[in-house]
Short mmCIF file of C-alpha atoms in Angstrom, two decimals:
data_model
loop_
_atom_site.label_atom_id
_atom_site.label_comp_id
_atom_site.label_asym_id
_atom_site.label_seq_id
_atom_site.Cartn_x
_atom_site.Cartn_y
_atom_site.Cartn_z
CA MET A 1 0.00 0.00 0.00
CA GLN A 2 1.19 3.49 -0.78
CA SER A 3 2.56 5.69 1.96
CA ILE A 4 0.78 8.89 2.99
CA SER A 5 3.13 11.03 0.93
CA GLU A 6 2.63 8.74 -2.07
CA LEU A 7 -1.14 8.93 -1.70
CA ARG A 8 -0.97 12.71 -1.69
CA ARG A 9 1.29 12.71 -4.74
CA SER A 10 -1.05 10.33 -6.58
CA ALA A 11 -3.96 12.64 -5.77
CA ARG A 12 -2.12 15.62 -7.23
CA GLU A 13 -1.34 13.63 -10.36
CA SER A 14 -5.00 12.67 -10.74
CA LEU A 15 -6.04 16.30 -10.31
CA GLN A 16 -3.49 17.64 -12.76
CA GLY A 17 -5.36 19.62 -15.40
CA LYS A 18 -8.66 19.00 -13.57
CA TRP A 19 -8.37 21.33 -10.60
CA GLY A 20 -10.98 23.69 -12.01
CA LEU A 21 -13.51 20.90 -12.45
CA ALA A 22 -12.79 19.45 -9.02
CA ILE A 23 -13.11 22.82 -7.28
CA GLY A 24 -16.22 23.69 -9.27
CA VAL A 25 -17.99 20.50 -8.14
CA PHE A 26 -17.13 21.27 -4.53
CA ILE A 27 -18.43 24.85 -4.71
CA LEU A 28 -21.59 23.82 -6.56
CA SER A 29 -22.40 21.05 -4.07
CA TYR A 30 -21.76 23.40 -1.15
CA LEU A 31 -24.08 26.06 -2.59
CA ILE A 32 -26.82 23.51 -3.26
CA ILE A 33 -26.62 22.07 0.25
CA ALA A 34 -26.47 25.56 1.82
CA ALA A 35 -29.44 26.80 -0.21
CA GLY A 36 -31.45 23.65 0.46
CA GLY A 37 -30.67 23.83 4.16
CA SER A 38 -31.72 27.47 4.33
CA ILE A 39 -35.04 26.78 2.63
CA LEU A 40 -35.87 23.56 4.46
CA GLY A 41 -34.66 24.98 7.76
CA PHE A 42 -37.82 27.06 8.06
CA ILE A 43 -39.90 23.88 8.25
CA PRO A 44 -39.73 22.37 11.75
CA ILE A 45 -38.77 18.67 11.97
CA LEU A 46 -40.05 17.83 8.48
CA GLY A 47 -37.57 20.24 6.96
CA TRP A 48 -34.73 18.63 8.86
CA LEU A 49 -35.83 15.18 7.70
CA ALA A 50 -36.33 16.39 4.14
CA SER A 51 -32.78 17.72 4.07
CA PHE A 52 -31.55 14.12 4.19
CA LEU A 53 -33.31 13.52 0.87
CA LEU A 54 -31.07 16.14 -0.69
CA VAL A 55 -27.84 15.95 1.29
CA GLY A 56 -27.50 12.15 1.39
CA PRO A 57 -27.53 11.24 -2.32
CA LEU A 58 -25.71 14.46 -3.24
CA THR A 59 -22.89 13.83 -0.77
CA ILE A 60 -22.45 10.28 -2.03
CA GLY A 61 -22.63 11.45 -5.64
CA VAL A 62 -19.83 13.94 -4.98
CA THR A 63 -17.79 11.15 -3.37
CA TRP A 64 -18.31 9.01 -6.47
CA PHE A 65 -17.24 11.93 -8.64
CA TYR A 66 -13.88 12.20 -6.89
CA LEU A 67 -13.49 8.41 -6.98
CA SER A 68 -13.93 8.53 -10.75
CA LEU A 69 -11.50 11.44 -10.92
CA SER A 70 -8.90 9.52 -8.89
CA ARG A 71 -9.11 6.67 -11.41
CA LYS A 72 -8.24 9.19 -14.13
CA GLU A 73 -11.60 8.81 -15.79
CA ARG A 74 -13.39 11.79 -17.33
CA PRO A 75 -16.45 12.47 -15.17
CA GLU A 76 -18.65 15.40 -16.08
CA VAL A 77 -20.14 17.83 -13.59
CA GLY A 78 -23.47 16.01 -13.79
CA TYR A 79 -21.88 12.90 -12.33
CA MET A 80 -22.05 14.55 -8.91
CA PHE A 81 -25.80 13.85 -9.01
CA SER A 82 -25.34 10.14 -9.76
CA GLY A 83 -26.33 9.28 -6.20
CA PHE A 84 -29.92 10.16 -7.07
CA ASN A 85 -29.94 7.40 -9.71
CA ASP A 86 -29.66 4.88 -6.87
CA PHE A 87 -31.73 6.94 -4.46
CA GLY A 88 -32.87 4.21 -2.07
CA ARG A 89 -29.45 2.72 -1.32
CA THR A 90 -27.59 6.01 -1.16
CA LEU A 91 -30.14 7.66 1.11
CA LEU A 92 -30.27 4.66 3.46
CA ALA A 93 -26.47 4.40 3.56
CA TYR A 94 -26.11 8.08 4.40
CA VAL A 95 -28.77 7.90 7.11
CA LEU A 96 -27.30 4.74 8.68
CA VAL A 97 -23.71 6.03 8.64
CA THR A 98 -24.81 9.34 10.15
CA LEU A 99 -26.99 7.63 12.77
CA PHE A 100 -24.39 5.05 13.81
CA THR A 101 -21.64 7.66 14.05
CA MET A 102 -23.87 9.95 16.09
CA LEU A 103 -24.85 7.18 18.49
CA TRP A 104 -21.23 6.22 19.06
CA SER A 105 -20.36 9.88 19.58
CA LEU A 106 -22.91 10.06 22.40
CA LEU A 107 -20.67 7.74 24.40
CA LEU A 108 -17.50 9.76 23.89
CA ILE A 109 -15.98 11.77 21.07
CA VAL A 110 -13.17 9.28 20.46
CA PRO A 111 -15.44 6.25 19.76
CA GLY A 112 -17.41 8.42 17.35
CA ILE A 113 -14.24 9.35 15.46
CA ILE A 114 -13.10 5.72 15.36
CA LYS A 115 -16.43 4.59 13.95
CA MET A 116 -16.39 7.40 11.43
CA TYR A 117 -13.20 5.94 10.00
CA SER A 118 -14.63 2.42 10.21
CA TYR A 119 -17.56 3.46 8.00
CA SER A 120 -15.41 5.58 5.66
CA GLN A 121 -15.36 3.04 2.80
CA THR A 122 -19.13 2.56 2.66
CA TYR A 123 -19.87 4.99 -0.17
CA TYR A 124 -17.07 3.63 -2.35
CA ILE A 125 -18.30 0.07 -1.83
CA LEU A 126 -21.78 1.10 -2.94
CA ARG A 127 -20.32 2.56 -6.11
CA ASP A 128 -18.39 -0.56 -7.11
CA ASN A 129 -21.01 -3.09 -5.94
CA PRO A 130 -24.44 -2.11 -7.30
CA GLU A 131 -26.08 -5.21 -5.82
CA ILE A 132 -24.85 -4.80 -2.23
CA SER A 133 -27.22 -3.39 0.40
CA ALA A 134 -26.45 -0.30 2.44
CA LEU A 135 -26.05 -2.26 5.67
CA ASP A 136 -23.80 -4.86 4.05
CA ALA A 137 -21.66 -2.07 2.61
CA ILE A 138 -21.21 -0.65 6.13
CA THR A 139 -20.26 -4.09 7.43
CA GLU A 140 -17.76 -4.62 4.64
CA SER A 141 -16.29 -1.18 5.31
CA ARG A 142 -15.73 -2.11 8.96
CA HIS A 143 -13.94 -5.29 7.94
CA MET A 144 -11.79 -3.51 5.36
CA MET A 145 -10.70 -0.83 7.83
CA ASN A 146 -9.50 -3.26 10.50
CA GLY A 147 -5.90 -2.26 11.06
CA TYR A 148 -6.01 0.70 8.67
CA LYS A 149 -7.97 3.35 10.58
CA GLY A 150 -4.74 4.82 11.93
CA LYS A 151 -3.30 5.32 8.46
CA LEU A 152 -6.43 7.02 7.19
CA PHE A 153 -6.39 9.24 10.28
CA GLY A 154 -2.78 10.15 9.54
CA LEU A 155 -3.72 11.02 5.96
CA SER A 156 -6.62 13.16 7.20
CA LEU A 157 -4.34 14.90 9.67
CA THR A 158 -2.03 16.10 6.91
CA PHE A 159 -4.97 17.96 5.36
CA LEU A 160 -6.33 19.28 8.64
CA LEU A 161 -2.97 20.88 9.40
CA TRP A 162 -3.62 23.32 6.58
CA TYR A 163 -6.31 24.90 8.74
CA LEU A 164 -3.62 26.02 11.17
CA ILE A 165 -3.04 28.94 8.78
CA PRO A 166 -6.49 30.54 9.17
CA ALA A 167 -6.53 29.49 12.84
CA ALA A 168 -3.32 31.44 13.44
CA ILE A 169 -4.76 34.46 11.66
CA PHE A 170 -7.90 34.29 13.81
CA ILE A 171 -5.79 34.12 16.97
CA ILE A 172 -3.82 37.18 15.90
CA GLY A 173 -7.01 39.09 15.15
CA VAL A 174 -8.55 38.26 18.51
CA ALA A 175 -5.31 39.18 20.28
CA VAL A 176 -5.18 42.57 18.56
CA MET A 177 -8.81 43.31 19.39
CA GLY A 178 -8.32 42.15 22.98
CA THR A 179 -5.29 44.38 23.39
CA GLY A 180 -7.19 47.35 22.08
CA ALA A 181 -10.06 46.74 24.45
CA ALA A 182 -7.75 46.21 27.42
CA PHE A 183 -5.98 49.52 26.91
CA SER A 184 -9.07 51.52 26.05
CA ASP A 185 -9.33 54.77 27.95
CA VAL A 186 -12.84 54.72 29.32
CA SER A 187 -12.41 58.23 30.55
CA TYR A 188 -10.87 59.66 27.38
CA TYR A 189 -11.60 63.38 27.28
CA GLY A 190 -13.62 62.86 30.41
CA GLN A 191 -16.31 60.88 28.57
CA SER A 192 -16.99 57.57 30.21
CA GLY A 193 -17.09 54.59 27.82
CA SER A 194 -15.28 56.30 24.92
CA LEU A 195 -12.33 54.70 23.15
CA SER A 196 -8.91 56.17 22.53
CA VAL A 197 -7.60 56.48 18.99
CA VAL A 198 -5.10 53.66 19.59
CA SER A 199 -7.76 51.36 21.01
CA LEU A 200 -10.13 52.13 18.15
CA GLY A 201 -7.38 51.39 15.66
CA ALA A 202 -6.63 48.11 17.39
CA VAL A 203 -10.28 47.07 17.29
CA LEU A 204 -10.60 47.95 13.60
CA GLY A 205 -7.28 46.30 12.79
CA GLY A 206 -8.25 43.17 14.69
CA SER A 207 -11.57 43.03 12.82
CA PHE A 208 -9.72 43.27 9.52
CA VAL A 209 -7.40 40.44 10.54
CA LEU A 210 -10.42 38.31 11.50
CA LEU A 211 -11.86 38.96 8.06
CA LEU A 212 -8.60 37.81 6.52
CA GLY A 213 -8.76 34.67 8.64
CA PHE A 214 -12.27 33.95 7.39
CA LEU A 215 -11.21 34.41 3.77
CA ALA A 216 -8.16 32.22 4.38
CA SER A 217 -10.35 29.43 5.76
CA ILE A 218 -12.51 29.58 2.62
CA ALA A 219 -9.44 29.49 0.38
CA VAL A 220 -7.98 26.52 2.27
CA SER A 221 -11.30 24.64 2.07
CA ILE A 222 -11.57 25.23 -1.69
CA PHE A 223 -8.09 23.79 -2.15
CA ILE A 224 -8.16 21.04 0.46
CA TYR A 225 -11.57 19.45 -0.12
CA PRO A 226 -10.98 18.23 -3.70
CA TYR A 227 -7.41 17.32 -2.79
CA SER A 228 -8.39 15.29 0.27
CA GLN A 229 -11.37 13.56 -1.35
CA THR A 230 -9.24 12.43 -4.26
CA ALA A 231 -6.57 11.13 -1.87
CA TYR A 232 -9.22 9.24 0.14
CA ALA A 233 -10.50 7.64 -3.05
CA ILE A 234 -6.98 6.50 -3.97
CA PHE A 235 -6.62 5.14 -0.43
CA HIS A 236 -9.78 3.09 -0.98
CA ASP A 237 -8.52 1.53 -4.21
CA ASP A 238 -5.19 0.68 -2.60
CA LEU A 239 -6.91 -0.77 0.45
CA TYR A 240 -9.32 -2.84 -1.65
CA SER A 241 -6.44 -4.31 -3.68
CA LEU A 242 -4.52 -5.09 -0.51
CA VAL A 243 -7.52 -6.75 1.17
CA GLU A 244 -8.17 -8.85 -1.92
CA GLN A 245 -4.52 -9.92 -2.05
CA ASN A 246 -4.47 -10.83 1.64
CA SER A 247 -7.72 -12.71 1.25
CA GLU A 248 -6.25 -14.87 -1.48
CA GLU A 249 -3.05 -15.49 0.48
CA ASN A 250 -4.93 -16.37 3.65
CA ASP A 251 -7.38 -18.72 1.95
CA PRO A 252 -5.34 -21.91 1.47
CA TYR A 253 -8.30 -24.23 0.90
CA GLU A 254 -8.27 -24.17 -2.86
CA ALA A 255 -4.48 -24.49 -3.11
CA ASP A 256 -4.39 -27.25 -0.50
CA PHE A 257 -7.20 -29.10 -2.21
CA GLN A 258 -5.42 -28.91 -5.55
CA GLU A 259 -2.16 -30.12 -4.01
CA GLU A 260 -3.88 -32.92 -2.16
CA PHE A 261 -5.73 -33.95 -5.30
CA GLU A 262 -2.51 -34.11 -7.28
CA GLN A 263 -0.81 -36.13 -4.54
CA THR A 264 -3.65 -38.63 -4.20
CA ASP A 265 -4.27 -38.88 -7.92
CA GLU A 266 -0.77 -40.08 -8.81
CA PRO A 267 -0.68 -43.06 -6.38
CA SER A 268 -4.14 -44.00 -7.54
CA ASP A 269 -2.91 -44.26 -11.11
CA SER A 270 0.11 -46.30 -9.94
CA ARG A 271 -2.10 -48.70 -8.06
CA ALA A 272 -4.30 -49.07 -11.09
CA GLU A 273 -1.29 -49.91 -13.24
CA GLN A 274 -0.12 -52.41 -10.64
CA ASP A 275 -3.55 -54.03 -10.55
CA ASP A 276 -3.58 -54.25 -14.33
CA ASN A 277 -0.12 -55.81 -14.44
CA HIS A 278 -0.70 -58.21 -11.55
CA PRO A 279 -3.05 -60.63 -13.37
CA GLN A 280 -0.66 -60.72 -16.34
CA GLU A 281 2.29 -61.55 -14.13
CA THR A 282 0.28 -64.25 -12.34
CA LYS A 283 -0.77 -65.79 -15.64
CA GLU A 284 2.83 -65.91 -16.89
CA GLU A 285 3.95 -67.61 -13.67
CA ASP A 286 1.19 -70.24 -14.00
CA ASP A 287 2.14 -71.01 -17.63
CA THR A 288 5.78 -71.42 -16.60
CA GLU A 289 4.83 -73.81 -13.83
CA ASN A 290 2.66 -75.89 -16.18
CA ASP A 291 5.51 -76.22 -18.69
CA LYS A 292 7.80 -77.53 -15.96
CA ASN A 293 5.25 -80.12 -14.89
CA LYS A 294 4.94 -81.34 -18.43
#
C-alpha cells in the first residue's frame, strides 16, 4: 500500500489539469446544500428530515465523482448527481452512517471518530457493488478498515494541518482586538465609555485580521476538499487491492485441495497400473509352472 506522501502525490497527479472541475464540483455542491438547508430549515422537523433527501444522495454522488477522478476517468459535472440514480441505497447508507456515528459519539468523542473511519469506505463500496445493500456495505467497510484506521487518520491529519493557517490568523485578530479593548481609555476626554484612537485602531485592525482569517479558511477549504477527497479515493482503491490480495493469500483451501488432489491422484494411477499388471504376471507364472510339470 502506498505511503501517505505517495497517496498525496497520486492525488495531485489525478487532479493535474482537472483542478478547475474538481473545485467547481465542490463549490456547486456546497451552494446547493447551503441553499437547500436554508429553505428547508424554516420547516420544523419535516424540513430537517427532508434535508436528508437532498444531502445524502448528493454527498455520495460527490464522493463518487472524486473516486472517478482519482481513477483518471473523465467524469462530467453532472456525475455529482449520480447518487440520485440509486436513491434508495444512497439515502439509506447516508442515514445509517450518520446515525451510527452519532450514536457512538454520544458515548464519547473518540469512539465516534473511530467509527467514522470504520464506515469511511461505505460509499465507495456502494459505487463498485451495485447489488450490495447499504447495511452490508457498512459491514464490509468495517472489515476492510480493520488495522487501517490509523493510516487514514494520519492522511486526514495532513490535510487538517492546513487549517492552522487561518486558525493562526484568527488568533492574531482576537489578540489585537483584545489588546485594544484592554488599553481603552474609558475616561478619554472625560467621557466615560469612549475609546482612545489607539484602542479604536486596534479594534478595527483586529476586525480586519479576522476577516482575513475567514477568507483564508474559505481558500484553504476550496483547495483542500478536492485534494483530500481524491486522496481518500486513492486510499480506498489501494486498500481494496490489498484486502483482496491478503484474502487470497490467507485462503489456502483451494491451493491445498489442488495439491492434495494431485498427490492422491498419482498413487491411484500407480495402483491401477499395478492391478492391471498383476493378473498378467500371475498368468505368466502359471504357464511357466505348467511347462515344468509337463
